[in-house]
Amino acid sequence: MTANGMLQMALFFAVLLALVKPVGQYMALVFSDEPNRVTRFGGGIERFLYRLAGIRADEDMRWTRYAIAMLVFNVAGLAIVYLLQRTQQWLPLNPQHFAAVSPDSAMNTAISFASNTNWQGYAGESTMSYLTQALGLSVQNFLSAATGIAVLIAVVRGFSRRAAAAVGNFWVDVTRATLYVLLPFSLVLALLLVSQGVVQNLATYVDVTTLQHGTQTLPMGPAASQIAIKMLGTNGGGFFNANSAHPFENPTPFSNFLQMLSIFLIPASLCYTFGRMVGDRRQGWAILATMMLIFVPLAVGLVAAEQAGNPVLHGLAIDAQASATQAGGNMEGKETRFGIAGSGLFAAITTAASCGAVNAMHDSLTPLGGLVPMWLMQLGEVIFGGVGSGLYGMLAFAVVAVFIAGLMVGRTPEYLGKKIEAYEMKMASLAVLLPCALVVIGTAVAVMSPAGVAGVSNPGAHGFSEMLYAVSSASNNNGSAFGGLSANTPFWNVLLGICMFLARFPLAIAMLAMAGSLAAKRHVPASTGTLPTHTPLFVALLACVVIVVGALTFLPALALGPIAEQLMSATGP
């Protein structure tokens, strides 16, 4: 890795960690059960919205009612996005006169945006009207992200409340997540992106004459506003098909830095919010330390693998060394304005955080470089993960970790003063194992189906990686694409749509069920037999549990894909 690459990564982590406490503290105030200066500031708008929607803000919901509200709200959003796509040819703000989206693609896209996945089998600039982009996809970017945060806050209340029957009010949590967190943060980021050259207009597409005297059509549209929430909400759906590799979405190294930072900002800060809300900030720092412990080596490994270059080219007379005139390494599929560090770090961040935005072609990564984003998704999207969903996924792993530790010492496991019993273990296990099962079963179905194999453009191990990556992305609500797979077909749209739906909502319901059970329990004072969950020992234990589950589940599949490809590449062409 070059000194420039190390400096870029060090700067990113320094800025991120400096922002965790102030942003986390702010969000703790937003979701506090007690009135404070933040909620008083927006209280008038909140009350107006509740009256408009007929919501009783003072109603405390049991977990079952909270889950039903969450499910109904998101299924309604899914239906609206589907209808917008199917009728956009008759609706306004369609200057390019795009036709209706096909039923299977519209279904896949609607589930994708409702589940915070944003997998895209279509090209945005040649498929979706401005109205569909702004009213359907952008709005759902806010609401699906707010849903993830709301579920997390309910889970945190499960740990913090004592002998309580309820876990909060879903409508209030979604409103506050949108009003106080996602909207203001998105507004600031959108303005910063516009300052860098990201387009934001409703103009028709522009035809320009190229240097070769040909004609090129430049797409326009309200891109900056959608990109801001796509990053902050870890949604990932690009306004244009090339996503963050498109110069109108991500024009400069500074806009690239802003986009990477905004992906991690809320998931990382929510760790501090969690510690603050359970009354022990050390617990939040311990969870964040676990995430960093796994993420940093993998991100460094990815950038180092790309900087080392393609092993197939090593025996040829090609200068792949970094110098003042070239980046060196494997620049295939990467933008020269970002280089290897800006592209490699982006790939690791977007797959660790369940974002799915891309600024390089992941299909062109070296085999070991491609293994890293794939494995980060397969770990369950708990290494930062999506806004809210990543942290509640990590809390499920924490419950499993304290259960294992309890078995070792022969005591009933406890976490944050609550006894972990059979019901909590069943719900946590369901949350941990469901995405793994979807990846394994979904990939097996794709490999065994002629319609699944027909979409693969490369033979052998690399083609298997393309299918494994696609199912891993959908089954963990990531949404990034490896590339090379023709996925906009009825088979892939249906398969990935099922994976996205089952990976989001049953898992969230399981976590809410666990929250309801924990909230009803009384607090158990710590004793000499209690395992401290804020120490380096617990951080190491939790990291091991996350890695072992991922390694044992997916090592055989990874051996057939990127590992086999790396071994074949090492032997030369």
Coordinates of C-alpha atoms in Angstrom, one line a residue:
M1 CA 0.0 0.0 0.0
T2 CA 1.3 3.5 -0.8
A3 CA 1.8 6.3 1.7
N4 CA -0.9 8.2 -0.1
G5 CA -3.3 5.4 0.4
M6 CA -2.5 5.0 4.1
L7 CA -2.9 8.8 4.6
Q8 CA -6.3 8.8 3.0
M9 CA -7.5 5.9 5.2
A10 CA -6.1 7.4 8.4
L11 CA -7.8 10.7 7.6
F12 CA -11.1 9.0 7.1
F13 CA -11.0 7.1 10.4
A14 CA -9.8 10.2 12.3
V15 CA -12.7 12.3 11.0
L16 CA -15.2 9.5 11.5
L17 CA -14.2 8.9 15.1
A18 CA -14.2 12.6 15.9
L19 CA -17.9 12.8 14.8
V20 CA -19.2 9.7 16.6
K21 CA -19.7 11.4 20.0
P22 CA -21.5 14.6 19.0
V23 CA -23.7 13.0 16.5
G24 CA -24.5 10.0 18.8
Q25 CA -25.3 12.4 21.7
Y26 CA -27.6 14.4 19.4
M27 CA -29.5 11.2 18.4
A28 CA -29.8 10.1 22.0
L29 CA -31.6 13.4 22.7
V30 CA -33.8 12.9 19.7
F31 CA -35.0 9.4 20.8
S32 CA -35.1 10.2 24.5
D33 CA -38.4 9.4 26.3
E34 CA -38.0 12.7 28.2
P35 CA -38.6 16.2 26.7
N36 CA -35.4 18.0 25.9
R37 CA -34.1 21.0 23.9
V38 CA -34.0 19.1 20.6
T39 CA -37.6 17.7 20.7
R40 CA -38.9 21.0 22.1
F41 CA -37.4 22.8 19.1
G42 CA -39.4 20.7 16.6
G43 CA -42.3 20.0 18.8
G44 CA -44.7 22.2 16.9
I45 CA -44.0 20.4 13.6
E46 CA -44.2 17.0 15.3
R47 CA -47.6 17.8 16.8
F48 CA -48.9 19.1 13.4
L49 CA -47.8 15.9 11.7
Y50 CA -49.4 13.7 14.4
R51 CA -52.7 15.6 14.2
L52 CA -52.6 15.4 10.4
A53 CA -52.1 11.6 10.4
G54 CA -54.4 10.9 13.4
I55 CA -51.5 9.5 15.5
R56 CA -51.7 9.3 19.3
A57 CA -48.1 10.2 20.2
D58 CA -48.5 9.3 23.8
E59 CA -49.4 5.7 23.1
D60 CA -46.8 3.2 24.2
M61 CA -46.9 0.1 22.0
R62 CA -46.4 -3.5 22.9
W63 CA -43.8 -5.2 20.6
T64 CA -46.5 -6.9 18.6
R65 CA -48.3 -3.7 17.8
Y66 CA -45.0 -2.0 17.1
A67 CA -44.1 -4.8 14.6
I68 CA -47.6 -4.7 12.9
A69 CA -47.3 -0.9 12.4
M70 CA -43.8 -1.3 11.0
L71 CA -44.9 -4.0 8.6
V72 CA -48.0 -2.2 7.4
F73 CA -46.1 1.0 6.9
N74 CA -43.5 -0.6 4.7
V75 CA -45.8 -2.8 2.7
A76 CA -47.8 0.3 1.9
G77 CA -44.6 2.1 0.8
L78 CA -43.7 -1.0 -1.3
A79 CA -47.1 -0.9 -3.1
I80 CA -46.9 2.9 -3.8
V81 CA -43.4 2.5 -5.4
Y82 CA -44.7 -0.4 -7.5
L83 CA -47.7 1.5 -8.8
L84 CA -45.5 4.6 -9.6
Q85 CA -43.3 2.5 -11.8
R86 CA -46.1 0.8 -13.5
T87 CA -48.0 4.0 -14.3
Q88 CA -45.1 6.5 -14.9
Q89 CA -45.9 6.8 -18.6
W90 CA -49.1 8.6 -17.8
L91 CA -47.7 10.7 -14.9
P92 CA -46.0 14.2 -15.1
L93 CA -42.3 14.9 -14.7
N94 CA -41.4 12.3 -17.4
P95 CA -39.6 14.5 -20.0
Q96 CA -37.9 11.5 -21.7
H97 CA -41.3 9.7 -22.0
F98 CA -40.1 6.5 -20.3
A99 CA -42.5 3.6 -20.6
A100 CA -43.9 1.6 -17.6
V101 CA -41.4 -0.7 -15.9
S102 CA -41.9 -4.4 -16.4
P103 CA -43.9 -6.2 -13.6
D104 CA -41.0 -8.3 -12.3
S105 CA -38.5 -5.5 -12.4
A106 CA -41.0 -3.1 -10.7
M107 CA -41.7 -5.7 -8.0
N108 CA -38.0 -6.3 -7.4
T109 CA -37.3 -2.5 -7.2
A110 CA -40.3 -1.9 -4.9
I111 CA -39.1 -4.5 -2.4
S112 CA -35.5 -3.3 -2.8
F113 CA -36.3 0.2 -1.8
A114 CA -38.8 -0.7 0.9
S115 CA -36.2 -3.1 2.5
N116 CA -33.4 -0.5 2.4
T117 CA -31.5 -2.7 -0.1
N118 CA -31.7 -0.7 -3.3
W119 CA -30.5 -3.5 -5.5
Q120 CA -30.8 -2.2 -9.1
G121 CA -31.4 -4.4 -12.1
Y122 CA -32.2 -1.4 -14.2
A123 CA -30.5 1.8 -15.4
G124 CA -31.9 4.8 -13.6
E125 CA -31.3 7.4 -16.3
S126 CA -33.0 5.2 -19.0
T127 CA -35.8 3.6 -17.0
M128 CA -37.2 5.9 -14.2
S129 CA -39.0 9.2 -14.7
Y130 CA -38.1 12.2 -12.4
L131 CA -41.4 11.6 -10.6
T132 CA -40.6 8.0 -9.9
Q133 CA -37.1 8.9 -8.8
A134 CA -38.2 11.7 -6.5
L135 CA -41.6 10.7 -5.2
G136 CA -41.0 6.9 -5.1
L137 CA -37.4 6.1 -4.7
S138 CA -36.1 9.2 -2.8
V139 CA -39.0 9.1 -0.3
Q140 CA -38.6 5.4 0.3
N141 CA -34.9 6.1 0.9
F142 CA -35.9 8.2 3.9
L143 CA -38.7 5.9 5.2
S144 CA -36.8 2.6 5.0
A145 CA -33.8 4.2 6.8
A146 CA -36.1 5.7 9.4
T147 CA -37.7 2.3 9.9
G148 CA -34.3 0.7 10.6
I149 CA -33.5 3.4 13.2
A150 CA -36.9 3.0 14.8
V151 CA -36.6 -0.8 15.2
L152 CA -33.1 -0.3 16.8
I153 CA -34.5 2.3 19.2
A154 CA -37.2 -0.2 20.3
V155 CA -34.6 -2.8 20.8
V156 CA -32.5 -0.4 22.9
R157 CA -35.6 0.4 25.0
G158 CA -36.0 -3.4 25.5
F159 CA -32.6 -3.4 27.3
S160 CA -33.0 -0.1 29.1
R161 CA -36.6 -0.4 30.4
R162 CA -37.4 -2.5 33.5
A163 CA -40.6 -4.5 34.0
A164 CA -42.3 -2.6 31.1
A165 CA -45.0 -3.8 28.8
A166 CA -44.2 -1.7 25.8
V167 CA -41.2 -0.6 23.7
G168 CA -42.3 2.8 22.4
N169 CA -44.3 4.2 19.6
F170 CA -43.4 3.3 16.0
W171 CA -44.9 6.4 14.4
V172 CA -43.1 8.7 16.8
D173 CA -39.8 7.0 16.3
V174 CA -40.1 7.1 12.4
T175 CA -41.2 10.7 12.5
R176 CA -38.3 11.8 14.7
A177 CA -35.7 9.8 12.7
T178 CA -36.9 11.5 9.6
L179 CA -37.5 15.0 10.9
Y180 CA -34.5 15.4 13.3
V181 CA -31.8 13.1 11.7
L182 CA -32.3 12.2 8.1
L183 CA -33.8 15.4 6.7
P184 CA -31.4 18.0 8.1
F185 CA -28.3 15.8 7.6
S186 CA -29.4 15.2 4.0
L187 CA -30.0 18.9 3.3
V188 CA -26.4 19.8 4.4
L189 CA -24.9 16.9 2.5
A190 CA -26.9 17.7 -0.7
L191 CA -25.6 21.3 -0.6
L192 CA -22.0 20.2 -0.2
L193 CA -22.4 17.7 -3.1
V194 CA -23.9 20.4 -5.3
S195 CA -20.9 22.6 -4.5
Q196 CA -18.7 19.9 -5.9
G197 CA -20.7 19.7 -9.2
V198 CA -23.4 17.0 -8.6
V199 CA -26.4 17.9 -10.7
Q200 CA -29.7 19.0 -9.2
N201 CA -32.4 20.1 -11.7
L202 CA -35.5 19.0 -13.6
A203 CA -34.1 19.8 -17.1
T204 CA -34.5 17.6 -20.1
Y205 CA -31.4 15.6 -21.2
V206 CA -28.8 17.6 -23.1
D207 CA -27.2 16.6 -26.4
V208 CA -23.6 17.7 -26.8
T209 CA -21.0 17.3 -29.6
T210 CA -18.0 15.3 -28.5
L211 CA -14.3 15.9 -29.5
Q212 CA -14.8 13.2 -32.2
H213 CA -17.7 15.2 -33.6
G214 CA -20.2 12.7 -32.5
T215 CA -23.3 13.3 -30.4
Q216 CA -23.6 12.3 -26.7
T217 CA -26.7 12.7 -24.5
L218 CA -26.0 13.9 -21.0
P219 CA -28.6 12.8 -18.4
M220 CA -29.9 15.4 -16.0
G221 CA -32.2 15.3 -12.9
P222 CA -32.6 15.9 -9.2
A223 CA -29.5 13.8 -8.3
A224 CA -27.9 15.5 -5.4
S225 CA -30.9 15.3 -3.1
Q226 CA -31.3 11.6 -3.8
I227 CA -27.6 10.9 -3.4
A228 CA -27.5 12.5 0.0
I229 CA -30.1 10.3 1.5
K230 CA -28.8 7.2 -0.4
M231 CA -25.5 7.6 1.5
L232 CA -26.8 8.8 4.9
G233 CA -29.6 6.2 4.9
T234 CA -27.2 3.5 3.7
N235 CA -29.6 2.9 0.8
G236 CA -27.1 2.9 -2.1
G237 CA -29.5 3.2 -5.1
G238 CA -27.8 5.3 -7.7
F239 CA -29.6 8.1 -9.6
F240 CA -27.6 7.0 -12.6
N241 CA -26.7 3.4 -13.5
A242 CA -23.0 3.9 -12.9
N243 CA -23.9 5.0 -9.3
S244 CA -21.1 6.8 -7.6
A245 CA -18.7 6.2 -10.4
H246 CA -20.7 8.6 -12.6
P247 CA -19.2 12.1 -12.7
F248 CA -22.6 13.7 -12.1
E249 CA -23.0 11.7 -8.9
N250 CA -19.5 11.8 -7.5
P251 CA -17.3 14.3 -9.4
T252 CA -14.3 15.0 -7.1
P253 CA -12.1 13.3 -4.5
F254 CA -13.7 15.5 -1.9
S255 CA -17.2 14.4 -2.9
N256 CA -15.9 10.9 -2.7
F257 CA -14.6 11.5 0.9
L258 CA -18.0 13.0 1.9
Q259 CA -19.9 10.1 0.5
M260 CA -17.7 7.5 2.3
L261 CA -18.0 9.5 5.6
S262 CA -21.8 9.9 5.3
I263 CA -22.2 6.1 4.8
F264 CA -20.6 5.3 8.2
L265 CA -21.7 8.5 10.1
I266 CA -25.1 7.3 11.4
P267 CA -24.3 3.6 12.0
A268 CA -21.1 4.4 13.9
S269 CA -22.7 7.2 15.9
L270 CA -25.7 5.0 16.8
C271 CA -23.2 2.9 18.9
Y272 CA -22.7 5.9 21.1
T273 CA -26.5 6.6 21.2
F274 CA -27.0 3.0 22.3
G275 CA -24.5 3.3 25.2
R276 CA -26.1 6.6 26.2
M277 CA -29.6 5.2 26.2
V278 CA -28.8 2.1 28.2
G279 CA -27.0 4.3 30.8
D280 CA -23.4 2.9 30.2
R281 CA -21.5 4.6 27.4
R282 CA -18.8 2.0 27.7
Q283 CA -21.2 -0.5 26.1
G284 CA -21.5 1.6 23.0
W285 CA -17.8 2.1 22.7
A286 CA -17.3 -1.7 23.1
I287 CA -19.6 -2.4 20.2
L288 CA -17.9 0.2 18.0
A289 CA -14.5 -1.2 18.9
T290 CA -15.7 -4.7 17.8
M291 CA -16.8 -3.3 14.4
M292 CA -13.5 -1.4 14.0
L293 CA -11.5 -4.5 15.0
I294 CA -13.0 -6.5 12.1
F295 CA -13.4 -3.7 9.6
V296 CA -10.0 -2.1 9.6
P297 CA -7.9 -5.2 8.7
L298 CA -10.3 -6.2 6.0
A299 CA -10.3 -2.7 4.4
V300 CA -6.5 -2.5 4.5
G301 CA -6.3 -6.0 3.0
L302 CA -8.7 -5.0 0.2
V303 CA -6.7 -1.9 -0.7
A304 CA -3.4 -3.8 -0.4
A305 CA -4.7 -6.5 -2.7
E306 CA -5.6 -4.0 -5.4
Q307 CA -2.4 -2.1 -5.0
A308 CA -0.5 -5.4 -5.5
G309 CA -2.1 -5.7 -8.9
N310 CA -3.3 -8.6 -11.0
P311 CA -1.1 -11.6 -10.5
V312 CA -1.8 -12.7 -14.1
L313 CA 0.1 -9.7 -15.4
H314 CA 3.1 -10.0 -13.1
G315 CA 5.1 -12.1 -15.6
L316 CA 4.5 -9.6 -18.4
A317 CA 6.5 -6.5 -19.3
I318 CA 4.0 -4.2 -17.7
D319 CA 4.9 -1.5 -15.2
A320 CA 2.4 -1.8 -12.3
Q321 CA 4.4 0.1 -9.7
A322 CA 2.9 3.2 -8.2
S323 CA 4.8 6.4 -9.2
A324 CA 4.3 10.1 -9.7
T325 CA 2.7 9.4 -13.1
Q326 CA 0.5 6.4 -12.3
A327 CA -1.4 4.8 -9.5
G328 CA 0.1 1.3 -10.2
G329 CA -1.6 -1.9 -9.1
N330 CA -5.0 -3.0 -10.5
M331 CA -6.7 0.1 -11.9
E332 CA -9.1 -2.0 -14.1
G333 CA -12.7 -0.8 -13.4
K334 CA -11.6 2.1 -11.2
E335 CA -12.0 5.9 -11.7
T336 CA -8.6 7.7 -12.1
R337 CA -10.0 10.6 -10.0
F338 CA -10.3 8.3 -7.0
G339 CA -7.4 5.9 -7.4
I340 CA -7.0 2.6 -5.7
A341 CA -7.3 3.9 -2.1
G342 CA -10.4 5.9 -2.8
S343 CA -12.0 3.0 -4.6
G344 CA -10.9 0.2 -2.4
L345 CA -11.9 1.9 0.8
F346 CA -15.2 2.9 -0.7
A347 CA -15.9 -0.8 -1.7
A348 CA -15.1 -2.0 1.9
I349 CA -17.3 0.8 3.5
T350 CA -20.3 0.3 1.2
T351 CA -20.4 -3.5 1.8
A352 CA -19.7 -3.3 5.5
A353 CA -22.4 -0.7 6.0
S354 CA -25.2 -2.3 3.9
C355 CA -25.1 0.7 1.6
G356 CA -24.6 -0.8 -1.8
A357 CA -23.4 2.4 -3.6
V358 CA -20.3 1.7 -5.7
N359 CA -17.7 3.9 -7.3
A360 CA -15.8 1.1 -9.0
M361 CA -16.6 -2.2 -10.8
H362 CA -16.4 -4.8 -8.1
D363 CA -16.3 -7.5 -10.8
S364 CA -12.8 -6.1 -11.8
L365 CA -11.3 -6.3 -8.3
T366 CA -8.6 -8.9 -7.8
P367 CA -9.9 -12.3 -6.5
L368 CA -8.8 -11.6 -3.0
G369 CA -9.9 -8.0 -3.2
G370 CA -13.4 -9.2 -4.3
L371 CA -13.5 -11.6 -1.5
V372 CA -13.4 -8.8 1.1
P373 CA -16.7 -7.0 0.1
M374 CA -18.4 -10.3 -0.4
W375 CA -17.4 -11.6 3.1
L376 CA -18.3 -8.3 4.7
M377 CA -21.8 -8.7 3.5
Q378 CA -21.9 -12.4 4.5
L379 CA -21.0 -11.6 8.1
G380 CA -24.6 -10.4 8.3
E381 CA -24.1 -6.7 7.7
V382 CA -23.3 -6.1 11.4
I383 CA -19.9 -4.5 10.9
F384 CA -21.5 -1.0 11.0
G385 CA -24.3 -2.3 8.8
G386 CA -27.4 -0.4 7.7
V387 CA -28.7 2.5 9.8
G388 CA -30.3 0.8 12.8
S389 CA -30.3 -2.6 11.2
G390 CA -26.6 -3.1 11.6
L391 CA -26.5 -2.3 15.3
Y392 CA -29.5 -4.4 16.1
G393 CA -27.9 -7.3 14.2
M394 CA -24.8 -6.8 16.2
L395 CA -26.8 -6.8 19.4
A396 CA -28.2 -10.2 18.4
F397 CA -24.6 -11.4 18.1
A398 CA -23.8 -9.9 21.5
V399 CA -26.7 -12.0 23.0
V400 CA -25.2 -15.1 21.4
A401 CA -21.7 -14.2 22.7
V402 CA -22.9 -13.8 26.3
F403 CA -24.8 -17.0 26.0
I404 CA -21.7 -18.9 24.9
A405 CA -19.7 -17.3 27.7
G406 CA -22.4 -18.3 30.2
L407 CA -22.2 -21.9 29.0
M408 CA -18.4 -21.8 29.6
V409 CA -18.7 -20.7 33.3
G410 CA -22.0 -22.5 34.0
R411 CA -24.1 -19.4 34.8
T412 CA -27.2 -18.0 33.4
P413 CA -26.0 -15.4 30.8
E414 CA -26.8 -11.7 31.4
Y415 CA -26.5 -8.7 29.1
L416 CA -27.0 -5.1 30.3
G417 CA -28.6 -6.4 33.5
K418 CA -31.1 -8.7 31.8
K419 CA -31.1 -12.4 32.0
I420 CA -30.8 -14.1 28.6
E421 CA -33.0 -17.1 28.5
A422 CA -34.4 -19.5 25.9
Y423 CA -36.8 -17.1 24.2
E424 CA -34.2 -14.4 23.7
M425 CA -31.7 -17.0 22.4
K426 CA -34.3 -18.3 19.9
M427 CA -35.0 -14.8 18.6
A428 CA -31.3 -13.9 18.4
S429 CA -30.4 -17.1 16.7
L430 CA -33.2 -16.5 14.1
A431 CA -31.8 -13.1 13.4
V432 CA -28.2 -14.4 13.0
L433 CA -29.0 -17.5 10.9
L434 CA -31.8 -16.2 8.6
P435 CA -29.5 -14.2 6.3
C436 CA -27.0 -17.1 6.2
A437 CA -29.7 -19.5 5.2
L438 CA -31.0 -17.2 2.5
V439 CA -27.5 -16.8 0.9
V440 CA -26.8 -20.5 0.9
I441 CA -30.2 -21.7 -0.3
G442 CA -30.6 -18.8 -2.8
T443 CA -27.1 -19.5 -4.4
A444 CA -27.9 -23.2 -4.6
V445 CA -31.2 -22.5 -6.4
A446 CA -29.4 -20.1 -8.8
V447 CA -26.6 -22.5 -9.6
M448 CA -29.0 -25.4 -10.2
S449 CA -31.4 -23.4 -12.4
P450 CA -30.8 -22.9 -16.1
A451 CA -32.4 -19.5 -15.9
G452 CA -30.0 -18.5 -13.1
V453 CA -26.9 -19.7 -14.9
A454 CA -28.0 -18.0 -18.1
G455 CA -27.4 -14.6 -16.6
V456 CA -23.7 -15.3 -15.9
S457 CA -21.2 -13.8 -18.4
N458 CA -18.0 -15.4 -17.2
P459 CA -17.4 -19.2 -16.9
G460 CA -15.8 -21.0 -13.9
A461 CA -15.0 -19.7 -10.5
H462 CA -15.5 -16.1 -11.4
G463 CA -19.0 -16.8 -12.7
F464 CA -19.8 -18.6 -9.5
S465 CA -18.6 -15.5 -7.6
E466 CA -21.0 -13.3 -9.6
M467 CA -23.9 -15.4 -8.5
L468 CA -22.8 -15.8 -4.9
Y469 CA -22.2 -12.0 -4.6
A470 CA -25.7 -11.2 -6.0
V471 CA -27.5 -13.5 -3.6
S472 CA -25.2 -12.3 -0.7
S473 CA -26.0 -8.7 -1.5
A474 CA -29.8 -9.3 -1.6
S475 CA -29.9 -11.6 1.4
N476 CA -28.1 -9.1 3.6
N477 CA -29.9 -6.0 2.3
N478 CA -26.7 -4.5 0.8
G479 CA -27.7 -3.9 -2.8
S480 CA -24.3 -3.5 -4.4
A481 CA -23.7 -5.4 -7.6
F482 CA -20.5 -7.4 -8.5
G483 CA -21.3 -6.8 -12.1
G484 CA -21.1 -9.3 -15.0
L485 CA -24.4 -10.8 -14.1
S486 CA -27.5 -10.1 -16.3
A487 CA -29.9 -9.9 -13.3
N488 CA -32.8 -8.0 -14.8
T489 CA -34.6 -11.2 -15.8
P490 CA -37.8 -12.7 -14.3
F491 CA -35.8 -15.4 -12.5
W492 CA -33.3 -13.1 -10.8
N493 CA -35.9 -10.4 -10.1
V494 CA -38.1 -12.9 -8.3
L495 CA -35.3 -14.8 -6.5
L496 CA -33.6 -11.6 -5.2
G497 CA -36.9 -10.0 -4.4
I498 CA -37.8 -12.9 -2.1
C499 CA -34.3 -12.8 -0.5
M500 CA -34.6 -9.0 0.2
F501 CA -38.0 -9.2 1.8
L502 CA -37.2 -12.1 4.0
A503 CA -33.8 -10.6 5.1
R504 CA -35.4 -7.4 6.3
F505 CA -38.8 -7.9 7.8
P506 CA -38.8 -11.3 9.6
L507 CA -35.4 -10.4 11.1
A508 CA -36.7 -7.0 12.4
I509 CA -39.8 -8.8 13.8
A510 CA -37.6 -11.3 15.6
M511 CA -35.6 -8.4 17.2
L512 CA -38.7 -6.6 18.3
A513 CA -40.0 -9.9 19.9
M514 CA -36.7 -10.1 21.8
A515 CA -37.0 -6.4 22.8
G516 CA -40.5 -7.0 24.1
S517 CA -39.4 -9.9 26.2
L518 CA -36.4 -8.0 27.6
A519 CA -38.4 -4.9 28.4
A520 CA -40.7 -7.0 30.6
K521 CA -37.8 -8.3 32.7
R522 CA -36.5 -6.8 35.9
H523 CA -32.9 -5.6 36.2
V524 CA -30.5 -8.0 37.7
P525 CA -27.6 -6.4 39.7
A526 CA -24.1 -7.3 38.5
S527 CA -22.4 -9.9 40.7
T528 CA -18.9 -11.6 40.7
G529 CA -20.2 -14.1 38.1
T530 CA -21.4 -11.4 35.7
L531 CA -19.4 -11.2 32.5
P532 CA -18.4 -7.5 31.9
T533 CA -19.5 -6.6 28.4
H534 CA -17.4 -3.4 28.0
T535 CA -14.0 -4.9 28.3
P536 CA -11.4 -5.9 25.6
L537 CA -12.1 -9.5 26.5
F538 CA -15.7 -9.2 25.5
V539 CA -14.8 -7.2 22.4
A540 CA -12.5 -10.1 21.3
L541 CA -15.2 -12.7 22.2
L542 CA -17.9 -10.9 20.2
A543 CA -15.6 -10.4 17.2
C544 CA -14.7 -14.1 17.3
V545 CA -18.4 -15.1 17.3
V546 CA -19.1 -12.9 14.3
I547 CA -16.1 -14.2 12.3
V548 CA -16.7 -17.8 13.2
V549 CA -20.3 -17.8 12.1
G550 CA -19.3 -16.1 8.9
A551 CA -16.3 -18.4 8.3
L552 CA -18.0 -21.7 9.0
T553 CA -21.0 -20.8 6.9
F554 CA -19.4 -19.4 3.8
L555 CA -15.8 -20.8 3.6
P556 CA -16.8 -23.7 1.3
A557 CA -18.6 -21.3 -1.0
L558 CA -15.7 -18.8 -1.0
A559 CA -13.3 -21.6 -1.7
L560 CA -15.3 -22.4 -4.9
G561 CA -15.3 -18.7 -6.0
P562 CA -12.7 -16.1 -5.2
I563 CA -10.2 -18.4 -3.4
A564 CA -10.2 -20.8 -6.4
E565 CA -9.8 -17.9 -8.8
Q566 CA -6.9 -16.5 -6.8
L567 CA -5.1 -19.9 -6.9
M568 CA -5.7 -20.2 -10.6
S569 CA -4.4 -16.6 -11.2
A570 CA -1.3 -17.3 -9.2
T571 CA -0.3 -19.9 -11.8
G572 CA -0.4 -17.3 -14.6
P573 CA -2.3 -17.2 -17.9

